[in-house]
Amino acid sequence: MSRQVYINGKFVPSAEATVSVFDHGLLYGDGVFEGLRSYGGKVFQIEAHVRRLYESALAICLEIPMSQAEMCAAIDLAVKTNGIDDGYIRAVVTRGAGTLGLDPNRCSNPQVIIIADAIALYPQELYEKGLEIITVSVIRNHPAALSPRIKSLNYLNNILAKIEGLRAGCIEALMLNHKGEVAECTGDNVFLVRDGRLLTPPLDAGILSGITRDVVVELASKAGIEVLKVPLTKHDVYVADECFLTGTAAEIIPVVKVDERSIGTGKPGPMTRSLTEKFHELVRT
Ligand code: PMP
C-alpha cells in the first residue's frame, strides 16, 4: 500500500519520497533514527523516543531543525495521515546533502523523514515457543569508538552480527562487548531471570538504552521483582532460569536456546510470561 511519507514538513507519496545521492546519511551513515510503535493509533512512549532521537543527534553534533514537541506532532500526524492503527514508525534525520568529502559542515540541510507503516512482527509461533539464538563473534562497537547509545544510521556493527546469526539459522544474535560481557542483541536488549530476580546488562556494558527495556524494568519493579543492572557473562546466560529480549518491534520475546544450550526448562518461563501479560495490558490502555 502506498504511504504518505513526511519529508521536511511535507507529506509526499512514498515513490516520491527521496533524498540526494550526496546526502551524508547515504554516503557515510551520518544521521540518526528511531523506531516507534503505535497501538490503536497512539504512539507508545513517544516522548522517550523523541528524546533519545535528539540525544543521538546531539552526540553526533547534528542539529535537528525543529523542536522535540514539533517532532512529536509530526510523528502523530504521520500515523493519522496514513490511517495507521497498530503500526511501526521510522523517524530518520540525515546530515543532508554535502560534498563527497567527510566534512559535515558542508552539509547544509538535514533531512527529516518520517515513515509510518504496518508492523512486520516476528511470527506468533516464536512468541509461544521462544527463540533460539547464538552468540556471534562480532563484538558490539567499543563505546569509545562509536557509542552504542547513539542510534545512528551506521548499523553495520549490528548487520554484521545479524549476518552471522542468520547464517547459523538464527534470526537474532547475542553480541558481547569488548570485555567479553553480554551486551545486547542486534536489535533488542537482553534480560535473564535467575532465582526470581531480573538481570540485564548496565548501560556501560555498551548498549542502546532501550525504551522497552526501561518499560520492562518499571513493570517488574512495580510487581515487586528485584531488578539488577549488572555485568553479565555467557556463563550467566547458560545458567539462567529464563531469558527474553525486548525491543519496540519485538516487544518481549522469550529465548529458549542460546548456543544450542537450553535455557532453564527450554520453554518460555513464568516471569517472561507474566511480564509479557503486563506489557500487553499497558500498551492496550
Ligand atoms: N538494541 C538495539 C541495537 C536496537 O537497535 C534496539 C531497537 N531496535 C534495541 C536494543 C531495543 O530498543 P527499544 O526498546 O528502544 O526499541
PDB file of C-alpha atoms and ligand atoms in Angstrom:
ATOM      1  CA  MET A   1       0.000   0.000   0.000  1.00  0.00           C
ATOM      2  CA  SER A   2       1.337   3.416  -0.942  1.00  0.00           C
ATOM      3  CA  ARG A   3       2.126   5.525   2.096  1.00  0.00           C
ATOM      4  CA  GLN A   4       2.399   9.243   2.587  1.00  0.00           C
ATOM      5  CA  VAL A   5       5.922   9.923   3.793  1.00  0.00           C
ATOM      6  CA  TYR A   6       6.823  13.031   5.752  1.00  0.00           C
ATOM      7  CA  ILE A   7       9.884  14.828   4.408  1.00  0.00           C
ATOM      8  CA  ASN A   8      10.902  18.219   5.800  1.00  0.00           C
ATOM      9  CA  GLY A   9       7.406  19.316   6.741  1.00  0.00           C
ATOM     10  CA  LYS A  10       5.504  17.910   3.741  1.00  0.00           C
ATOM     11  CA  PHE A  11       3.740  14.636   3.033  1.00  0.00           C
ATOM     12  CA  VAL A  12       4.548  13.019  -0.319  1.00  0.00           C
ATOM     13  CA  PRO A  13       3.653   9.592  -1.796  1.00  0.00           C
ATOM     14  CA  SER A  14       6.339   7.023  -0.885  1.00  0.00           C
ATOM     15  CA  ALA A  15       7.561   6.727  -4.503  1.00  0.00           C
ATOM     16  CA  GLU A  16       8.340  10.441  -4.481  1.00  0.00           C
ATOM     17  CA  ALA A  17       9.979  10.439  -1.059  1.00  0.00           C
ATOM     18  CA  THR A  18      13.648  10.744  -1.997  1.00  0.00           C
ATOM     19  CA  VAL A  19      16.920  12.174  -0.721  1.00  0.00           C
ATOM     20  CA  SER A  20      20.018  13.314  -2.613  1.00  0.00           C
ATOM     21  CA  VAL A  21      22.762  10.846  -3.549  1.00  0.00           C
ATOM     22  CA  PHE A  22      25.078  13.389  -1.901  1.00  0.00           C
ATOM     23  CA  ASP A  23      23.281  13.032   1.429  1.00  0.00           C
ATOM     24  CA  HIS A  24      25.838  12.073   4.062  1.00  0.00           C
ATOM     25  CA  GLY A  25      23.226   9.772   5.548  1.00  0.00           C
ATOM     26  CA  LEU A  26      23.684   7.652   2.429  1.00  0.00           C
ATOM     27  CA  LEU A  27      27.380   8.309   1.804  1.00  0.00           C
ATOM     28  CA  TYR A  28      28.575   7.819   5.379  1.00  0.00           C
ATOM     29  CA  GLY A  29      25.683   6.618   7.558  1.00  0.00           C
ATOM     30  CA  ASP A  30      25.822  10.107   9.024  1.00  0.00           C
ATOM     31  CA  GLY A  31      22.461  10.573  10.713  1.00  0.00           C
ATOM     32  CA  VAL A  32      20.216   9.236  13.454  1.00  0.00           C
ATOM     33  CA  PHE A  33      16.938   7.382  13.672  1.00  0.00           C
ATOM     34  CA  GLU A  34      14.206   5.980  15.882  1.00  0.00           C
ATOM     35  CA  GLY A  35      11.794   3.093  15.538  1.00  0.00           C
ATOM     36  CA  LEU A  36       8.468   3.685  17.255  1.00  0.00           C
ATOM     37  CA  ARG A  37       5.287   1.727  17.638  1.00  0.00           C
ATOM     38  CA  SER A  38       1.649   2.766  17.596  1.00  0.00           C
ATOM     39  CA  TYR A  39      -1.141   0.880  19.325  1.00  0.00           C
ATOM     40  CA  GLY A  40      -4.715   1.822  18.490  1.00  0.00           C
ATOM     41  CA  GLY A  41      -3.438   4.890  16.622  1.00  0.00           C
ATOM     42  CA  LYS A  42      -1.495   6.181  19.649  1.00  0.00           C
ATOM     43  CA  VAL A  43       2.301   6.263  19.558  1.00  0.00           C
ATOM     44  CA  PHE A  44       3.761   4.357  22.519  1.00  0.00           C
ATOM     45  CA  GLN A  45       6.393   6.200  24.597  1.00  0.00           C
ATOM     46  CA  ILE A  46       6.644   8.956  22.001  1.00  0.00           C
ATOM     47  CA  GLU A  47       8.394  11.461  24.292  1.00  0.00           C
ATOM     48  CA  ALA A  48      11.055   8.913  25.303  1.00  0.00           C
ATOM     49  CA  HIS A  49      11.757   8.014  21.663  1.00  0.00           C
ATOM     50  CA  VAL A  50      11.927  11.640  20.537  1.00  0.00           C
ATOM     51  CA  ARG A  51      14.182  12.477  23.464  1.00  0.00           C
ATOM     52  CA  ARG A  52      16.542   9.641  22.513  1.00  0.00           C
ATOM     53  CA  LEU A  53      16.499  10.826  18.887  1.00  0.00           C
ATOM     54  CA  TYR A  54      17.589  14.311  19.973  1.00  0.00           C
ATOM     55  CA  GLU A  55      20.241  12.858  22.290  1.00  0.00           C
ATOM     56  CA  SER A  56      21.624  10.748  19.435  1.00  0.00           C
ATOM     57  CA  ALA A  57      21.656  13.881  17.251  1.00  0.00           C
ATOM     58  CA  LEU A  58      23.388  15.898  19.971  1.00  0.00           C
ATOM     59  CA  ALA A  59      26.028  13.181  20.302  1.00  0.00           C
ATOM     60  CA  ILE A  60      26.881  13.477  16.602  1.00  0.00           C
ATOM     61  CA  CYS A  61      26.632  17.309  16.558  1.00  0.00           C
ATOM     62  CA  LEU A  62      23.584  17.241  14.288  1.00  0.00           C
ATOM     63  CA  GLU A  63      21.073  19.978  14.855  1.00  0.00           C
ATOM     64  CA  ILE A  64      17.523  18.859  14.107  1.00  0.00           C
ATOM     65  CA  PRO A  65      15.711  21.827  12.544  1.00  0.00           C
ATOM     66  CA  MET A  66      12.592  21.536  14.707  1.00  0.00           C
ATOM     67  CA  SER A  67      11.716  21.239  18.387  1.00  0.00           C
ATOM     68  CA  GLN A  68      11.012  17.964  20.163  1.00  0.00           C
ATOM     69  CA  ALA A  69       7.349  18.996  20.502  1.00  0.00           C
ATOM     70  CA  GLU A  70       7.169  19.640  16.743  1.00  0.00           C
ATOM     71  CA  MET A  71       8.779  16.258  16.080  1.00  0.00           C
ATOM     72  CA  CYS A  72       6.179  14.534  18.310  1.00  0.00           C
ATOM     73  CA  ALA A  73       3.389  16.335  16.442  1.00  0.00           C
ATOM     74  CA  ALA A  74       4.862  15.349  13.049  1.00  0.00           C
ATOM     75  CA  ILE A  75       5.102  11.683  14.113  1.00  0.00           C
ATOM     76  CA  ASP A  76       1.476  11.737  15.335  1.00  0.00           C
ATOM     77  CA  LEU A  77       0.430  13.340  12.071  1.00  0.00           C
ATOM     78  CA  ALA A  78       2.260  10.690  10.000  1.00  0.00           C
ATOM     79  CA  VAL A  79       0.312   7.988  11.856  1.00  0.00           C
ATOM     80  CA  LYS A  80      -3.008   9.800  11.321  1.00  0.00           C
ATOM     81  CA  THR A  81      -2.335  10.718   7.689  1.00  0.00           C
ATOM     82  CA  ASN A  82      -1.710   7.062   6.868  1.00  0.00           C
ATOM     83  CA  GLY A  83      -4.668   5.783   8.894  1.00  0.00           C
ATOM     84  CA  ILE A  84      -2.346   3.536  10.916  1.00  0.00           C
ATOM     85  CA  ASP A  85      -3.806   1.782  13.925  1.00  0.00           C
ATOM     86  CA  ASP A  86      -1.229  -0.758  15.141  1.00  0.00           C
ATOM     87  CA  GLY A  87       1.887   0.186  13.235  1.00  0.00           C
ATOM     88  CA  TYR A  88       5.572   0.942  13.120  1.00  0.00           C
ATOM     89  CA  ILE A  89       7.069   4.393  12.626  1.00  0.00           C
ATOM     90  CA  ARG A  90      10.584   5.180  11.469  1.00  0.00           C
ATOM     91  CA  ALA A  91      11.886   8.677  12.139  1.00  0.00           C
ATOM     92  CA  VAL A  92      15.162   9.499  10.385  1.00  0.00           C
ATOM     93  CA  VAL A  93      17.301  12.623  10.416  1.00  0.00           C
ATOM     94  CA  THR A  94      20.225  12.669   7.987  1.00  0.00           C
ATOM     95  CA  ARG A  95      23.085  15.170   7.884  1.00  0.00           C
ATOM     96  CA  GLY A  96      21.775  16.260   4.482  1.00  0.00           C
ATOM     97  CA  ALA A  97      23.422  16.735   1.082  1.00  0.00           C
ATOM     98  CA  GLY A  98      27.081  17.734   1.147  1.00  0.00           C
ATOM     99  CA  THR A  99      30.181  17.044  -0.894  1.00  0.00           C
ATOM    100  CA  LEU A 100      31.976  13.751  -1.448  1.00  0.00           C
ATOM    101  CA  GLY A 101      34.322  14.666   1.402  1.00  0.00           C
ATOM    102  CA  LEU A 102      33.640  13.822   5.044  1.00  0.00           C
ATOM    103  CA  ASP A 103      33.233  17.396   6.270  1.00  0.00           C
ATOM    104  CA  PRO A 104      29.771  17.604   7.877  1.00  0.00           C
ATOM    105  CA  ASN A 105      29.992  21.411   7.795  1.00  0.00           C
ATOM    106  CA  ARG A 106      29.452  21.219   4.042  1.00  0.00           C
ATOM    107  CA  CYS A 107      26.013  19.684   4.612  1.00  0.00           C
ATOM    108  CA  SER A 108      23.521  22.466   4.983  1.00  0.00           C
ATOM    109  CA  ASN A 109      20.142  20.798   5.058  1.00  0.00           C
ATOM    110  CA  PRO A 110      19.380  17.981   7.496  1.00  0.00           C
ATOM    111  CA  GLN A 111      16.605  15.818   6.069  1.00  0.00           C
ATOM    112  CA  VAL A 112      13.782  14.902   8.441  1.00  0.00           C
ATOM    113  CA  ILE A 113      11.909  11.814   7.280  1.00  0.00           C
ATOM    114  CA  ILE A 114       9.004  10.019   8.973  1.00  0.00           C
ATOM    115  CA  ILE A 115       7.632   6.766   7.586  1.00  0.00           C
ATOM    116  CA  ALA A 116       4.544   5.209   9.180  1.00  0.00           C
ATOM    117  CA  ASP A 117       3.691   1.707   8.049  1.00  0.00           C
ATOM    118  CA  ALA A 118       2.194  -1.612   9.125  1.00  0.00           C
ATOM    119  CA  ILE A 119       4.243  -3.585  11.617  1.00  0.00           C
ATOM    120  CA  ALA A 120       6.134  -6.692  10.463  1.00  0.00           C
ATOM    121  CA  LEU A 121       6.189  -8.877  13.564  1.00  0.00           C
ATOM    122  CA  TYR A 122       8.163 -11.988  14.380  1.00  0.00           C
ATOM    123  CA  PRO A 123       5.870 -14.981  13.666  1.00  0.00           C
ATOM    124  CA  GLN A 124       3.442 -15.613  16.559  1.00  0.00           C
ATOM    125  CA  GLU A 125       4.843 -19.131  16.895  1.00  0.00           C
ATOM    126  CA  LEU A 126       8.152 -17.710  18.141  1.00  0.00           C
ATOM    127  CA  TYR A 127       6.394 -15.873  20.974  1.00  0.00           C
ATOM    128  CA  GLU A 128       4.828 -19.154  22.051  1.00  0.00           C
ATOM    129  CA  LYS A 129       7.814 -21.451  21.594  1.00  0.00           C
ATOM    130  CA  GLY A 130      10.663 -18.997  22.125  1.00  0.00           C
ATOM    131  CA  LEU A 131      13.681 -18.057  20.032  1.00  0.00           C
ATOM    132  CA  GLU A 132      16.891 -19.981  19.528  1.00  0.00           C
ATOM    133  CA  ILE A 133      19.827 -17.613  19.252  1.00  0.00           C
ATOM    134  CA  ILE A 134      23.623 -17.822  19.144  1.00  0.00           C
ATOM    135  CA  THR A 135      26.448 -15.699  20.470  1.00  0.00           C
ATOM    136  CA  VAL A 136      28.265 -14.234  17.469  1.00  0.00           C
ATOM    137  CA  SER A 137      31.946 -13.423  17.051  1.00  0.00           C
ATOM    138  CA  VAL A 138      31.217  -9.811  16.018  1.00  0.00           C
ATOM    139  CA  ILE A 139      31.544  -7.765  19.216  1.00  0.00           C
ATOM    140  CA  ARG A 140      29.420  -4.696  19.890  1.00  0.00           C
ATOM    141  CA  ASN A 141      31.083  -1.392  18.965  1.00  0.00           C
ATOM    142  CA  HIS A 142      33.589  -0.212  21.551  1.00  0.00           C
ATOM    143  CA  PRO A 143      31.841   2.698  23.321  1.00  0.00           C
ATOM    144  CA  ALA A 144      34.990   4.817  22.992  1.00  0.00           C
ATOM    145  CA  ALA A 145      34.899   4.359  19.203  1.00  0.00           C
ATOM    146  CA  LEU A 146      31.190   4.718  18.484  1.00  0.00           C
ATOM    147  CA  SER A 147      28.850   4.652  21.449  1.00  0.00           C
ATOM    148  CA  PRO A 148      26.073   2.059  21.110  1.00  0.00           C
ATOM    149  CA  ARG A 149      23.874   4.617  22.898  1.00  0.00           C
ATOM    150  CA  ILE A 150      23.790   6.615  19.655  1.00  0.00           C
ATOM    151  CA  LYS A 151      21.047   5.235  17.427  1.00  0.00           C
ATOM    152  CA  SER A 152      22.862   6.233  14.266  1.00  0.00           C
ATOM    153  CA  LEU A 153      22.274   5.345  10.646  1.00  0.00           C
ATOM    154  CA  ASN A 154      25.512   3.365  10.765  1.00  0.00           C
ATOM    155  CA  TYR A 155      24.199  -0.047  11.786  1.00  0.00           C
ATOM    156  CA  LEU A 156      26.939  -2.122  10.152  1.00  0.00           C
ATOM    157  CA  ASN A 157      28.109  -3.466  13.510  1.00  0.00           C
ATOM    158  CA  ASN A 158      24.642  -4.929  14.089  1.00  0.00           C
ATOM    159  CA  ILE A 159      24.220  -6.014  10.473  1.00  0.00           C
ATOM    160  CA  LEU A 160      27.470  -7.999  10.542  1.00  0.00           C
ATOM    161  CA  ALA A 161      26.273  -9.729  13.699  1.00  0.00           C
ATOM    162  CA  LYS A 162      22.867 -10.342  12.101  1.00  0.00           C
ATOM    163  CA  ILE A 163      24.513 -11.942   9.043  1.00  0.00           C
ATOM    164  CA  GLU A 164      26.495 -14.284  11.278  1.00  0.00           C
ATOM    165  CA  GLY A 165      23.340 -15.198  13.193  1.00  0.00           C
ATOM    166  CA  LEU A 166      21.274 -15.733  10.049  1.00  0.00           C
ATOM    167  CA  ARG A 167      23.964 -17.980   8.550  1.00  0.00           C
ATOM    168  CA  ALA A 168      23.678 -20.119  11.647  1.00  0.00           C
ATOM    169  CA  GLY A 169      19.888 -20.204  11.214  1.00  0.00           C
ATOM    170  CA  CYS A 170      19.075 -17.671  13.956  1.00  0.00           C
ATOM    171  CA  ILE A 171      17.037 -14.515  13.407  1.00  0.00           C
ATOM    172  CA  GLU A 172      18.538 -12.799  16.429  1.00  0.00           C
ATOM    173  CA  ALA A 173      22.096 -12.950  17.690  1.00  0.00           C
ATOM    174  CA  LEU A 174      23.685 -12.202  21.041  1.00  0.00           C
ATOM    175  CA  MET A 175      26.575  -9.743  20.951  1.00  0.00           C
ATOM    176  CA  LEU A 176      29.280  -9.477  23.607  1.00  0.00           C
ATOM    177  CA  ASN A 177      31.212  -6.295  24.316  1.00  0.00           C
ATOM    178  CA  HIS A 178      34.956  -5.712  24.075  1.00  0.00           C
ATOM    179  CA  LYS A 179      35.336  -7.105  27.618  1.00  0.00           C
ATOM    180  CA  GLY A 180      33.581 -10.347  26.730  1.00  0.00           C
ATOM    181  CA  GLU A 181      30.466  -9.368  28.690  1.00  0.00           C
ATOM    182  CA  VAL A 182      26.931  -9.738  27.383  1.00  0.00           C
ATOM    183  CA  ALA A 183      25.908  -6.540  25.605  1.00  0.00           C
ATOM    184  CA  GLU A 184      22.690  -6.902  23.617  1.00  0.00           C
ATOM    185  CA  CYS A 185      21.223  -8.495  20.513  1.00  0.00           C
ATOM    186  CA  THR A 186      21.373  -6.930  17.042  1.00  0.00           C
ATOM    187  CA  GLY A 187      18.105  -5.049  17.553  1.00  0.00           C
ATOM    188  CA  ASP A 188      16.939  -5.991  21.042  1.00  0.00           C
ATOM    189  CA  ASN A 189      18.043  -5.729  24.680  1.00  0.00           C
ATOM    190  CA  VAL A 190      18.627  -8.853  26.765  1.00  0.00           C
ATOM    191  CA  PHE A 191      17.170  -9.940  30.111  1.00  0.00           C
ATOM    192  CA  LEU A 192      17.850 -13.002  32.273  1.00  0.00           C
ATOM    193  CA  VAL A 193      15.874 -14.429  35.172  1.00  0.00           C
ATOM    194  CA  ARG A 194      17.800 -16.104  37.966  1.00  0.00           C
ATOM    195  CA  ASP A 195      16.378 -17.142  41.355  1.00  0.00           C
ATOM    196  CA  GLY A 196      13.351 -14.871  40.939  1.00  0.00           C
ATOM    197  CA  ARG A 197      15.422 -11.800  40.115  1.00  0.00           C
ATOM    198  CA  LEU A 198      15.620  -9.988  36.805  1.00  0.00           C
ATOM    199  CA  LEU A 199      19.092  -9.274  35.410  1.00  0.00           C
ATOM    200  CA  THR A 200      20.069  -7.060  32.496  1.00  0.00           C
ATOM    201  CA  PRO A 201      23.387  -5.517  31.426  1.00  0.00           C
ATOM    202  CA  PRO A 202      24.003  -1.925  32.568  1.00  0.00           C
ATOM    203  CA  LEU A 203      24.307   0.906  30.032  1.00  0.00           C
ATOM    204  CA  ASP A 204      28.073   0.926  30.454  1.00  0.00           C
ATOM    205  CA  ALA A 205      28.198  -2.592  29.003  1.00  0.00           C
ATOM    206  CA  GLY A 206      27.929  -0.621  25.749  1.00  0.00           C
ATOM    207  CA  ILE A 207      24.281  -0.992  24.752  1.00  0.00           C
ATOM    208  CA  LEU A 208      21.408   1.060  23.426  1.00  0.00           C
ATOM    209  CA  SER A 209      19.336   2.482  26.256  1.00  0.00           C
ATOM    210  CA  GLY A 210      16.256   0.568  25.135  1.00  0.00           C
ATOM    211  CA  ILE A 211      12.888   2.145  25.772  1.00  0.00           C
ATOM    212  CA  THR A 212      11.178  -1.247  26.027  1.00  0.00           C
ATOM    213  CA  ARG A 213      13.967  -2.208  28.469  1.00  0.00           C
ATOM    214  CA  ASP A 214      13.046   0.787  30.656  1.00  0.00           C
ATOM    215  CA  VAL A 215       9.339  -0.087  30.481  1.00  0.00           C
ATOM    216  CA  VAL A 216      10.034  -3.709  31.468  1.00  0.00           C
ATOM    217  CA  VAL A 217      12.278  -2.636  34.365  1.00  0.00           C
ATOM    218  CA  GLU A 218       9.474  -0.391  35.620  1.00  0.00           C
ATOM    219  CA  LEU A 219       6.800  -3.083  35.249  1.00  0.00           C
ATOM    220  CA  ALA A 220       8.999  -5.569  37.105  1.00  0.00           C
ATOM    221  CA  SER A 221       9.817  -3.117  39.898  1.00  0.00           C
ATOM    222  CA  LYS A 222       6.123  -2.296  40.334  1.00  0.00           C
ATOM    223  CA  ALA A 223       5.415  -6.011  40.633  1.00  0.00           C
ATOM    224  CA  GLY A 224       7.971  -6.239  43.448  1.00  0.00           C
ATOM    225  CA  ILE A 225      10.554  -8.074  41.336  1.00  0.00           C
ATOM    226  CA  GLU A 226      14.146  -7.172  42.123  1.00  0.00           C
ATOM    227  CA  VAL A 227      15.933  -5.861  39.022  1.00  0.00           C
ATOM    228  CA  LEU A 228      19.722  -5.853  38.819  1.00  0.00           C
ATOM    229  CA  LYS A 229      21.593  -3.950  36.107  1.00  0.00           C
ATOM    230  CA  VAL A 230      24.872  -5.819  36.365  1.00  0.00           C
ATOM    231  CA  PRO A 231      27.632  -7.036  34.039  1.00  0.00           C
ATOM    232  CA  LEU A 232      26.702 -10.483  32.721  1.00  0.00           C
ATOM    233  CA  THR A 233      28.763 -13.174  31.029  1.00  0.00           C
ATOM    234  CA  LYS A 234      27.871 -16.055  28.740  1.00  0.00           C
ATOM    235  CA  HIS A 235      28.040 -18.217  31.866  1.00  0.00           C
ATOM    236  CA  ASP A 236      25.181 -16.205  33.404  1.00  0.00           C
ATOM    237  CA  VAL A 237      23.149 -16.792  30.247  1.00  0.00           C
ATOM    238  CA  TYR A 238      23.786 -20.531  30.231  1.00  0.00           C
ATOM    239  CA  VAL A 239      22.789 -20.972  33.898  1.00  0.00           C
ATOM    240  CA  ALA A 240      19.795 -18.607  33.785  1.00  0.00           C
ATOM    241  CA  ASP A 241      16.294 -19.848  34.575  1.00  0.00           C
ATOM    242  CA  GLU A 242      14.803 -17.718  31.794  1.00  0.00           C
ATOM    243  CA  CYS A 243      15.945 -15.382  29.054  1.00  0.00           C
ATOM    244  CA  PHE A 244      13.999 -12.895  26.971  1.00  0.00           C
ATOM    245  CA  LEU A 245      14.627  -9.995  24.615  1.00  0.00           C
ATOM    246  CA  THR A 246      12.939  -6.587  24.481  1.00  0.00           C
ATOM    247  CA  GLY A 247      12.525  -4.123  21.637  1.00  0.00           C
ATOM    248  CA  THR A 248       9.991  -1.745  20.192  1.00  0.00           C
ATOM    249  CA  ALA A 249       9.124  -4.089  17.320  1.00  0.00           C
ATOM    250  CA  ALA A 250       9.650  -7.388  19.167  1.00  0.00           C
ATOM    251  CA  GLU A 251       8.058  -6.209  22.468  1.00  0.00           C
ATOM    252  CA  ILE A 252       9.014  -9.090  24.802  1.00  0.00           C
ATOM    253  CA  ILE A 253      10.111 -12.332  23.168  1.00  0.00           C
ATOM    254  CA  PRO A 254      11.269 -15.446  25.038  1.00  0.00           C
ATOM    255  CA  VAL A 255      14.620 -17.098  24.269  1.00  0.00           C
ATOM    256  CA  VAL A 256      14.768 -20.825  24.953  1.00  0.00           C
ATOM    257  CA  LYS A 257      18.136 -21.771  23.488  1.00  0.00           C
ATOM    258  CA  VAL A 258      21.458 -19.965  23.309  1.00  0.00           C
ATOM    259  CA  ASP A 259      24.413 -21.563  21.502  1.00  0.00           C
ATOM    260  CA  GLU A 260      22.456 -24.840  21.240  1.00  0.00           C
ATOM    261  CA  ARG A 261      22.027 -24.937  25.021  1.00  0.00           C
ATOM    262  CA  SER A 262      18.547 -24.988  26.536  1.00  0.00           C
ATOM    263  CA  ILE A 263      17.941 -22.134  28.945  1.00  0.00           C
ATOM    264  CA  GLY A 264      16.079 -23.237  32.081  1.00  0.00           C
ATOM    265  CA  THR A 265      13.366 -25.711  31.154  1.00  0.00           C
ATOM    266  CA  GLY A 266      13.842 -24.962  27.455  1.00  0.00           C
ATOM    267  CA  LYS A 267      10.387 -23.355  27.387  1.00  0.00           C
ATOM    268  CA  PRO A 268       9.273 -19.747  27.909  1.00  0.00           C
ATOM    269  CA  GLY A 269       9.298 -19.274  31.694  1.00  0.00           C
ATOM    270  CA  PRO A 270       6.719 -17.890  34.146  1.00  0.00           C
ATOM    271  CA  MET A 271       8.379 -14.494  34.688  1.00  0.00           C
ATOM    272  CA  THR A 272       8.694 -13.921  30.945  1.00  0.00           C
ATOM    273  CA  ARG A 273       5.012 -14.771  30.553  1.00  0.00           C
ATOM    274  CA  SER A 274       3.867 -12.593  33.419  1.00  0.00           C
ATOM    275  CA  LEU A 275       5.890  -9.564  32.245  1.00  0.00           C
ATOM    276  CA  THR A 276       4.568 -10.095  28.711  1.00  0.00           C
ATOM    277  CA  GLU A 277       0.988 -10.013  30.048  1.00  0.00           C
ATOM    278  CA  LYS A 278       1.704  -6.818  31.989  1.00  0.00           C
ATOM    279  CA  PHE A 279       3.285  -5.283  28.893  1.00  0.00           C
ATOM    280  CA  HIS A 280       0.252  -6.142  26.761  1.00  0.00           C
ATOM    281  CA  GLU A 281      -2.070  -4.656  29.400  1.00  0.00           C
ATOM    282  CA  LEU A 282      -0.011  -1.457  29.416  1.00  0.00           C
ATOM    283  CA  VAL A 283       0.042  -0.947  25.647  1.00  0.00           C
ATOM    284  CA  ARG A 284      -3.681  -1.667  25.390  1.00  0.00           C
ATOM    285  CA  THR A 285      -4.568   1.038  27.877  1.00  0.00           C
TER     286      THR A 285
HETATM  287  N1  PMP B   1      19.353  -2.562  20.913  1.00  0.00           N
HETATM  288  C1  PMP B   1      19.493  -2.193  19.633  1.00  0.00           C
HETATM  289  C2  PMP B   1      20.830  -2.289  18.996  1.00  0.00           C
HETATM  290  C3  PMP B   1      18.384  -1.714  18.914  1.00  0.00           C
HETATM  291  O1  PMP B   1      18.523  -1.340  17.636  1.00  0.00           O
HETATM  292  C4  PMP B   1      17.121  -1.643  19.550  1.00  0.00           C
HETATM  293  C5  PMP B   1      15.923  -1.097  18.827  1.00  0.00           C
HETATM  294  N2  PMP B   1      15.553  -1.880  17.724  1.00  0.00           N
HETATM  295  C6  PMP B   1      17.021  -2.075  20.879  1.00  0.00           C
HETATM  296  C7  PMP B   1      18.163  -2.505  21.541  1.00  0.00           C
HETATM  297  C8  PMP B   1      15.716  -2.014  21.617  1.00  0.00           C
HETATM  298  O2  PMP B   1      15.424  -0.674  21.925  1.00  0.00           O
HETATM  299  P1  PMP B   1      13.916  -0.151  22.033  1.00  0.00           P
HETATM  300  O3  PMP B   1      13.267  -0.944  23.099  1.00  0.00           O
HETATM  301  O4  PMP B   1      14.063   1.283  22.387  1.00  0.00           O
HETATM  302  O5  PMP B   1      13.279  -0.371  20.706  1.00  0.00           O
END
